[in-house]
Amino acid sequence: DSGVTQTPKHLITATGQRVTLRCSPRSGDLSVYWYQQSLDQGLQFLIQYYNGEERAKGNILERFSAQQFPDLHSELNLSSLELGDSALYFCASSVASSGGAYEQFFGPGTRLTVL
Amino acid sequence: QQQVKQSPQSLIVQKGGISIINCAYENTAFDYFPWYQQFPGKGPALLIAIRPDVSEKKEGRFTISFNKSAKQFSLHIMDSQPGDSATYFCAASIGGGATNKLIFGTGTLLAVQP
């Protein structure tokens, strides 16, 4: 158990809908990263927050957004869902954003199915 | 420049054998190279990691070999066991930048036959 929790575990929804994925980082970790895992794209970095502020963006669609709250949990919002958004979404956390604290610990993921 | 190339895509090894997975990168700014292990239905789990100032790191049956001049690194699993059957991902990040985001390889599906 990495100490990172994600809810829900599974999510099934229809095209055009909006969903919210939730992540709680390990105790003491200030940085949260979101990754998408799909068969055709592999594991791809989406976005990172550090202590409530956006730190880096990767291959994240404009229909997707995220935020990190004062208690450090993070939410990834996916809107106007398309079939191609079906994937596993992972959250990872680390102590810091950069510098010496490199280790990232991944949660169990949320499997999103868009029908 | 931001890619990490991983091979092979899949690997079958007999129990007790050595599993070897290779990765290559282009961006010389990468300074942290972890390997993750992922079982079906689970999140990636950090296995072992190396910085470019060392050429080898060993933890139990797992060893990373790093060749800075060739921009390549590899994972060796000694005495491979059926329980090692999983997907392995190499990754890289730039620790000195504003973010430690990970760039992942495409993964290697390892099957260890009993």
PDB file of C-alpha atoms in Angstrom:
ATOM      1  CA  ASP A   1       0.000   0.000   0.000  1.00  0.00           C
ATOM      2  CA  SER A   2       1.557   3.267  -1.192  1.00  0.00           C
ATOM      3  CA  GLY A   3      -0.471   5.471   1.134  1.00  0.00           C
ATOM      4  CA  VAL A   4      -2.055   7.291  -1.814  1.00  0.00           C
ATOM      5  CA  THR A   5      -5.817   6.815  -2.043  1.00  0.00           C
ATOM      6  CA  GLN A   6      -8.056   7.328  -5.053  1.00  0.00           C
ATOM      7  CA  THR A   7     -11.816   7.236  -5.429  1.00  0.00           C
ATOM      8  CA  PRO A   8     -13.813   5.913  -7.073  1.00  0.00           C
ATOM      9  CA  LYS A   9     -12.125   2.693  -8.160  1.00  0.00           C
ATOM     10  CA  HIS A  10     -14.361   2.313 -11.195  1.00  0.00           C
ATOM     11  CA  LEU A  11     -16.480   4.831 -13.051  1.00  0.00           C
ATOM     12  CA  ILE A  12     -18.808   4.114 -15.955  1.00  0.00           C
ATOM     13  CA  THR A  13     -20.460   7.030 -17.697  1.00  0.00           C
ATOM     14  CA  ALA A  14     -21.775   8.186 -21.050  1.00  0.00           C
ATOM     15  CA  THR A  15     -20.310  10.424 -23.722  1.00  0.00           C
ATOM     16  CA  GLY A  16     -20.778  14.099 -23.060  1.00  0.00           C
ATOM     17  CA  GLN A  17     -20.910  13.702 -19.295  1.00  0.00           C
ATOM     18  CA  ARG A  18     -18.629  15.157 -16.620  1.00  0.00           C
ATOM     19  CA  VAL A  19     -16.873  13.235 -13.845  1.00  0.00           C
ATOM     20  CA  THR A  20     -14.624  14.039 -10.913  1.00  0.00           C
ATOM     21  CA  LEU A  21     -11.802  11.822  -9.740  1.00  0.00           C
ATOM     22  CA  ARG A  22     -10.414  12.279  -6.252  1.00  0.00           C
ATOM     23  CA  CYS A  23      -6.957  11.695  -4.824  1.00  0.00           C
ATOM     24  CA  SER A  24      -5.538  11.932  -1.320  1.00  0.00           C
ATOM     25  CA  PRO A  25      -1.734  12.044  -1.207  1.00  0.00           C
ATOM     26  CA  ARG A  26       0.484  10.325   1.331  1.00  0.00           C
ATOM     27  CA  SER A  27       0.664  12.055   4.672  1.00  0.00           C
ATOM     28  CA  GLY A  28       3.243  14.820   4.437  1.00  0.00           C
ATOM     29  CA  ASP A  29       3.411  14.892   0.645  1.00  0.00           C
ATOM     30  CA  LEU A  30       2.785  18.319  -0.855  1.00  0.00           C
ATOM     31  CA  SER A  31       2.961  17.448  -4.532  1.00  0.00           C
ATOM     32  CA  VAL A  32       0.280  15.613  -6.502  1.00  0.00           C
ATOM     33  CA  TYR A  33       0.663  14.354 -10.055  1.00  0.00           C
ATOM     34  CA  TRP A  34      -2.030  12.991 -12.369  1.00  0.00           C
ATOM     35  CA  TYR A  35      -1.218  10.413 -15.049  1.00  0.00           C
ATOM     36  CA  GLN A  36      -3.362   8.735 -17.683  1.00  0.00           C
ATOM     37  CA  GLN A  37      -2.719   5.147 -18.743  1.00  0.00           C
ATOM     38  CA  SER A  38      -4.210   3.836 -21.968  1.00  0.00           C
ATOM     39  CA  LEU A  39      -3.296   1.020 -24.325  1.00  0.00           C
ATOM     40  CA  ASP A  40      -2.367   3.316 -27.198  1.00  0.00           C
ATOM     41  CA  GLN A  41      -0.701   6.168 -25.285  1.00  0.00           C
ATOM     42  CA  GLY A  42       0.878   4.330 -22.357  1.00  0.00           C
ATOM     43  CA  LEU A  43       1.476   6.220 -19.107  1.00  0.00           C
ATOM     44  CA  GLN A  44       1.327   9.951 -19.721  1.00  0.00           C
ATOM     45  CA  PHE A  45       1.750  12.871 -17.356  1.00  0.00           C
ATOM     46  CA  LEU A  46      -1.270  15.169 -17.250  1.00  0.00           C
ATOM     47  CA  ILE A  47      -0.768  17.798 -14.580  1.00  0.00           C
ATOM     48  CA  GLN A  48       0.981  18.500 -11.290  1.00  0.00           C
ATOM     49  CA  TYR A  49       0.043  20.555  -8.260  1.00  0.00           C
ATOM     50  CA  TYR A  50       2.313  21.589  -5.433  1.00  0.00           C
ATOM     51  CA  ASN A  51       0.872  22.889  -2.186  1.00  0.00           C
ATOM     52  CA  GLY A  52      -2.261  24.114  -3.905  1.00  0.00           C
ATOM     53  CA  GLU A  53      -0.666  25.666  -6.963  1.00  0.00           C
ATOM     54  CA  GLU A  54      -0.389  24.290 -10.479  1.00  0.00           C
ATOM     55  CA  ARG A  55       3.262  23.458 -11.154  1.00  0.00           C
ATOM     56  CA  ALA A  56       3.368  21.734 -14.527  1.00  0.00           C
ATOM     57  CA  LYS A  57       1.110  20.700 -17.358  1.00  0.00           C
ATOM     58  CA  GLY A  58       1.613  17.817 -19.718  1.00  0.00           C
ATOM     59  CA  ASN A  59      -0.624  16.259 -22.341  1.00  0.00           C
ATOM     60  CA  ILE A  60      -3.831  17.394 -20.701  1.00  0.00           C
ATOM     61  CA  LEU A  61      -6.860  18.203 -22.837  1.00  0.00           C
ATOM     62  CA  GLU A  62      -8.641  21.526 -22.404  1.00  0.00           C
ATOM     63  CA  ARG A  63     -11.744  19.552 -21.373  1.00  0.00           C
ATOM     64  CA  PHE A  64      -9.800  18.341 -18.326  1.00  0.00           C
ATOM     65  CA  SER A  65      -8.934  20.409 -15.273  1.00  0.00           C
ATOM     66  CA  ALA A  66      -7.617  19.792 -11.806  1.00  0.00           C
ATOM     67  CA  GLN A  67      -7.176  21.487  -8.477  1.00  0.00           C
ATOM     68  CA  GLN A  68      -5.537  20.865  -5.135  1.00  0.00           C
ATOM     69  CA  PHE A  69      -7.337  21.883  -1.991  1.00  0.00           C
ATOM     70  CA  PRO A  70      -5.954  23.305   1.291  1.00  0.00           C
ATOM     71  CA  ASP A  71      -6.025  19.829   2.858  1.00  0.00           C
ATOM     72  CA  LEU A  72      -3.819  18.762  -0.108  1.00  0.00           C
ATOM     73  CA  HIS A  73      -6.285  16.356  -1.679  1.00  0.00           C
ATOM     74  CA  SER A  74      -6.686  16.808  -5.412  1.00  0.00           C
ATOM     75  CA  GLU A  75      -9.506  16.410  -7.890  1.00  0.00           C
ATOM     76  CA  LEU A  76      -9.302  15.802 -11.621  1.00  0.00           C
ATOM     77  CA  ASN A  77     -12.357  16.987 -13.527  1.00  0.00           C
ATOM     78  CA  LEU A  78     -13.097  15.480 -16.945  1.00  0.00           C
ATOM     79  CA  SER A  79     -15.880  17.058 -18.988  1.00  0.00           C
ATOM     80  CA  SER A  80     -17.577  16.523 -22.364  1.00  0.00           C
ATOM     81  CA  LEU A  81     -16.337  12.963 -22.171  1.00  0.00           C
ATOM     82  CA  GLU A  82     -15.513  11.063 -25.334  1.00  0.00           C
ATOM     83  CA  LEU A  83     -15.039   7.351 -25.944  1.00  0.00           C
ATOM     84  CA  GLY A  84     -11.302   7.924 -26.203  1.00  0.00           C
ATOM     85  CA  ASP A  85     -11.140   9.220 -22.638  1.00  0.00           C
ATOM     86  CA  SER A  86     -11.661   5.688 -21.371  1.00  0.00           C
ATOM     87  CA  ALA A  87      -8.477   4.883 -19.487  1.00  0.00           C
ATOM     88  CA  LEU A  88      -6.903   4.346 -16.106  1.00  0.00           C
ATOM     89  CA  TYR A  89      -6.203   7.569 -14.239  1.00  0.00           C
ATOM     90  CA  PHE A  90      -3.499   7.499 -11.602  1.00  0.00           C
ATOM     91  CA  CYS A  91      -2.585   9.965  -8.969  1.00  0.00           C
ATOM     92  CA  ALA A  92       0.910  10.038  -7.512  1.00  0.00           C
ATOM     93  CA  SER A  93       2.389  12.066  -4.701  1.00  0.00           C
ATOM     94  CA  SER A  94       5.816  13.146  -3.572  1.00  0.00           C
ATOM     95  CA  VAL A  95       7.230  15.211  -0.780  1.00  0.00           C
ATOM     96  CA  ALA A  96       8.400  18.071  -2.952  1.00  0.00           C
ATOM     97  CA  SER A  97       7.995  19.373  -6.467  1.00  0.00           C
ATOM     98  CA  SER A  98      11.588  19.312  -7.565  1.00  0.00           C
ATOM     99  CA  GLY A  99      15.067  19.099  -6.203  1.00  0.00           C
ATOM    100  CA  GLY A 100      16.125  16.104  -4.126  1.00  0.00           C
ATOM    101  CA  ALA A 101      12.779  14.496  -3.316  1.00  0.00           C
ATOM    102  CA  TYR A 102      12.237  12.580  -6.517  1.00  0.00           C
ATOM    103  CA  GLU A 103      10.268   9.540  -5.413  1.00  0.00           C
ATOM    104  CA  GLN A 104       6.675   9.397  -6.577  1.00  0.00           C
ATOM    105  CA  PHE A 105       4.199   6.977  -5.053  1.00  0.00           C
ATOM    106  CA  PHE A 106       1.177   5.948  -7.077  1.00  0.00           C
ATOM    107  CA  GLY A 107      -2.367   5.307  -5.991  1.00  0.00           C
ATOM    108  CA  PRO A 108      -4.457   2.316  -7.130  1.00  0.00           C
ATOM    109  CA  GLY A 109      -6.057   4.292  -9.935  1.00  0.00           C
ATOM    110  CA  THR A 110      -9.556   5.007 -11.204  1.00  0.00           C
ATOM    111  CA  ARG A 111     -10.723   3.039 -14.214  1.00  0.00           C
ATOM    112  CA  LEU A 112     -12.936   5.275 -16.350  1.00  0.00           C
ATOM    113  CA  THR A 113     -15.184   3.715 -18.970  1.00  0.00           C
ATOM    114  CA  VAL A 114     -17.055   6.032 -21.319  1.00  0.00           C
ATOM    115  CA  LEU A 115     -19.915   4.353 -23.197  1.00  0.00           C
TER     116      LEU A 115
ATOM    117  CA  GLN B   1      13.894  14.702 -26.782  1.00  0.00           C
ATOM    118  CA  GLN B   2      11.417  13.954 -24.022  1.00  0.00           C
ATOM    119  CA  GLN B   3      10.989  10.305 -24.999  1.00  0.00           C
ATOM    120  CA  VAL B   4      12.196   7.243 -23.196  1.00  0.00           C
ATOM    121  CA  LYS B   5      12.429   4.184 -25.431  1.00  0.00           C
ATOM    122  CA  GLN B   6      11.937   0.784 -23.814  1.00  0.00           C
ATOM    123  CA  SER B   7      12.530  -2.731 -25.105  1.00  0.00           C
ATOM    124  CA  PRO B   8      11.517  -5.461 -25.421  1.00  0.00           C
ATOM    125  CA  GLN B   9       7.756  -5.068 -25.456  1.00  0.00           C
ATOM    126  CA  SER B  10       7.373  -8.520 -23.910  1.00  0.00           C
ATOM    127  CA  LEU B  11       9.694 -11.065 -22.364  1.00  0.00           C
ATOM    128  CA  ILE B  12       9.374 -14.708 -21.371  1.00  0.00           C
ATOM    129  CA  VAL B  13      11.936 -16.071 -18.925  1.00  0.00           C
ATOM    130  CA  GLN B  14      12.259 -19.395 -17.177  1.00  0.00           C
ATOM    131  CA  LYS B  15      12.174 -19.517 -13.401  1.00  0.00           C
ATOM    132  CA  GLY B  16      15.653 -18.885 -12.054  1.00  0.00           C
ATOM    133  CA  GLY B  17      16.775 -17.058 -15.173  1.00  0.00           C
ATOM    134  CA  ILE B  18      17.820 -13.428 -15.651  1.00  0.00           C
ATOM    135  CA  SER B  19      15.335 -10.913 -17.012  1.00  0.00           C
ATOM    136  CA  ILE B  20      16.831  -7.897 -18.776  1.00  0.00           C
ATOM    137  CA  ILE B  21      14.870  -4.818 -19.847  1.00  0.00           C
ATOM    138  CA  ASN B  22      16.503  -1.915 -21.626  1.00  0.00           C
ATOM    139  CA  CYS B  23      15.743   1.789 -21.907  1.00  0.00           C
ATOM    140  CA  ALA B  24      17.298   4.650 -23.819  1.00  0.00           C
ATOM    141  CA  TYR B  25      16.842   8.414 -23.631  1.00  0.00           C
ATOM    142  CA  GLU B  26      17.916  11.500 -25.542  1.00  0.00           C
ATOM    143  CA  ASN B  27      17.544  14.369 -23.099  1.00  0.00           C
ATOM    144  CA  THR B  28      20.780  14.732 -21.148  1.00  0.00           C
ATOM    145  CA  ALA B  29      18.970  16.919 -18.609  1.00  0.00           C
ATOM    146  CA  PHE B  30      17.308  13.807 -17.162  1.00  0.00           C
ATOM    147  CA  ASP B  31      18.877  13.100 -13.792  1.00  0.00           C
ATOM    148  CA  TYR B  32      16.644  10.527 -12.133  1.00  0.00           C
ATOM    149  CA  PHE B  33      15.776   7.129 -13.578  1.00  0.00           C
ATOM    150  CA  PRO B  34      13.269   4.957 -11.697  1.00  0.00           C
ATOM    151  CA  TRP B  35      11.800   1.585 -12.553  1.00  0.00           C
ATOM    152  CA  TYR B  36       8.203   0.801 -11.699  1.00  0.00           C
ATOM    153  CA  GLN B  37       6.486  -2.588 -11.428  1.00  0.00           C
ATOM    154  CA  GLN B  38       2.789  -2.860 -12.176  1.00  0.00           C
ATOM    155  CA  PHE B  39       0.518  -5.833 -11.553  1.00  0.00           C
ATOM    156  CA  PRO B  40      -2.865  -6.077 -13.306  1.00  0.00           C
ATOM    157  CA  GLY B  41      -5.434  -3.838 -11.665  1.00  0.00           C
ATOM    158  CA  LYS B  42      -2.854  -2.076  -9.507  1.00  0.00           C
ATOM    159  CA  GLY B  43      -0.969   1.187  -9.651  1.00  0.00           C
ATOM    160  CA  PRO B  44       2.721   1.320 -10.582  1.00  0.00           C
ATOM    161  CA  ALA B  45       4.980   0.607  -7.609  1.00  0.00           C
ATOM    162  CA  LEU B  46       8.470   2.080  -7.330  1.00  0.00           C
ATOM    163  CA  LEU B  47      10.987  -0.748  -7.572  1.00  0.00           C
ATOM    164  CA  ILE B  48      14.418   0.833  -7.747  1.00  0.00           C
ATOM    165  CA  ALA B  49      15.914   4.089  -9.006  1.00  0.00           C
ATOM    166  CA  ILE B  50      19.298   5.493  -9.973  1.00  0.00           C
ATOM    167  CA  ARG B  51      20.970   8.862 -10.460  1.00  0.00           C
ATOM    168  CA  PRO B  52      23.477   9.350 -13.305  1.00  0.00           C
ATOM    169  CA  ASP B  53      26.442   9.759 -10.962  1.00  0.00           C
ATOM    170  CA  VAL B  54      26.583   5.980 -10.381  1.00  0.00           C
ATOM    171  CA  SER B  55      26.866   3.178 -12.932  1.00  0.00           C
ATOM    172  CA  GLU B  56      25.061   0.468 -11.006  1.00  0.00           C
ATOM    173  CA  LYS B  57      22.623   0.094  -8.151  1.00  0.00           C
ATOM    174  CA  LYS B  58      21.535  -3.190  -6.629  1.00  0.00           C
ATOM    175  CA  GLU B  59      18.612  -3.919  -4.334  1.00  0.00           C
ATOM    176  CA  GLY B  60      18.095  -7.594  -3.648  1.00  0.00           C
ATOM    177  CA  ARG B  61      17.522  -9.408  -6.927  1.00  0.00           C
ATOM    178  CA  PHE B  62      17.032  -6.153  -8.848  1.00  0.00           C
ATOM    179  CA  THR B  63      19.927  -4.240 -10.406  1.00  0.00           C
ATOM    180  CA  ILE B  64      19.984  -1.087 -12.520  1.00  0.00           C
ATOM    181  CA  SER B  65      22.928  -0.642 -14.879  1.00  0.00           C
ATOM    182  CA  PHE B  66      23.456   2.895 -16.150  1.00  0.00           C
ATOM    183  CA  ASN B  67      25.576   3.980 -19.116  1.00  0.00           C
ATOM    184  CA  LYS B  68      25.679   7.762 -19.175  1.00  0.00           C
ATOM    185  CA  SER B  69      27.729   8.082 -22.380  1.00  0.00           C
ATOM    186  CA  ALA B  70      25.368   5.789 -24.292  1.00  0.00           C
ATOM    187  CA  LYS B  71      22.297   7.331 -22.632  1.00  0.00           C
ATOM    188  CA  GLN B  72      21.008   3.889 -21.767  1.00  0.00           C
ATOM    189  CA  PHE B  73      19.962   2.108 -18.616  1.00  0.00           C
ATOM    190  CA  SER B  74      18.669  -1.359 -17.927  1.00  0.00           C
ATOM    191  CA  LEU B  75      16.938  -3.419 -15.275  1.00  0.00           C
ATOM    192  CA  HIS B  76      18.265  -6.872 -14.448  1.00  0.00           C
ATOM    193  CA  ILE B  77      16.132  -9.268 -12.413  1.00  0.00           C
ATOM    194  CA  MET B  78      18.268 -12.111 -11.128  1.00  0.00           C
ATOM    195  CA  ASP B  79      16.809 -15.506 -10.217  1.00  0.00           C
ATOM    196  CA  SER B  80      13.479 -14.493 -11.783  1.00  0.00           C
ATOM    197  CA  GLN B  81      10.417 -15.913 -10.052  1.00  0.00           C
ATOM    198  CA  PRO B  82       6.817 -16.438 -11.222  1.00  0.00           C
ATOM    199  CA  GLY B  83       5.811 -13.720  -8.733  1.00  0.00           C
ATOM    200  CA  ASP B  84       7.901 -11.262 -10.765  1.00  0.00           C
ATOM    201  CA  SER B  85       5.470 -11.630 -13.674  1.00  0.00           C
ATOM    202  CA  ALA B  86       4.218  -8.072 -14.201  1.00  0.00           C
ATOM    203  CA  THR B  87       4.637  -5.058 -16.457  1.00  0.00           C
ATOM    204  CA  TYR B  88       7.800  -3.046 -15.891  1.00  0.00           C
ATOM    205  CA  PHE B  89       8.171   0.609 -16.800  1.00  0.00           C
ATOM    206  CA  CYS B  90      11.322   2.655 -16.930  1.00  0.00           C
ATOM    207  CA  ALA B  91      11.003   6.396 -16.470  1.00  0.00           C
ATOM    208  CA  ALA B  92      13.046   9.563 -16.325  1.00  0.00           C
ATOM    209  CA  SER B  93      12.683  12.995 -14.832  1.00  0.00           C
ATOM    210  CA  ILE B  94      14.544  16.262 -14.530  1.00  0.00           C
ATOM    211  CA  GLY B  95      14.914  16.944 -10.839  1.00  0.00           C
ATOM    212  CA  GLY B  96      16.540  20.301 -11.238  1.00  0.00           C
ATOM    213  CA  GLY B  97      13.629  21.793 -13.108  1.00  0.00           C
ATOM    214  CA  ALA B  98      10.355  23.124 -11.803  1.00  0.00           C
ATOM    215  CA  THR B  99       8.770  19.694 -11.747  1.00  0.00           C
ATOM    216  CA  ASN B 100       9.673  16.078 -11.127  1.00  0.00           C
ATOM    217  CA  LYS B 101       7.131  14.841 -13.657  1.00  0.00           C
ATOM    218  CA  LEU B 102       7.970  11.389 -14.946  1.00  0.00           C
ATOM    219  CA  ILE B 103       8.407  10.480 -18.601  1.00  0.00           C
ATOM    220  CA  PHE B 104       7.621   6.778 -18.943  1.00  0.00           C
ATOM    221  CA  GLY B 105       8.781   4.134 -21.347  1.00  0.00           C
ATOM    222  CA  THR B 106       6.176   2.027 -23.117  1.00  0.00           C
ATOM    223  CA  GLY B 107       6.437  -0.905 -20.708  1.00  0.00           C
ATOM    224  CA  THR B 108       7.639  -4.512 -20.831  1.00  0.00           C
ATOM    225  CA  LEU B 109       5.319  -7.382 -20.027  1.00  0.00           C
ATOM    226  CA  LEU B 110       7.383 -10.019 -18.214  1.00  0.00           C
ATOM    227  CA  ALA B 111       6.208 -13.594 -17.870  1.00  0.00           C
ATOM    228  CA  VAL B 112       8.293 -15.928 -15.718  1.00  0.00           C
ATOM    229  CA  GLN B 113       7.470 -19.540 -16.444  1.00  0.00           C
ATOM    230  CA  PRO B 114       7.681 -22.062 -13.590  1.00  0.00           C
TER     231      PRO B 114
END
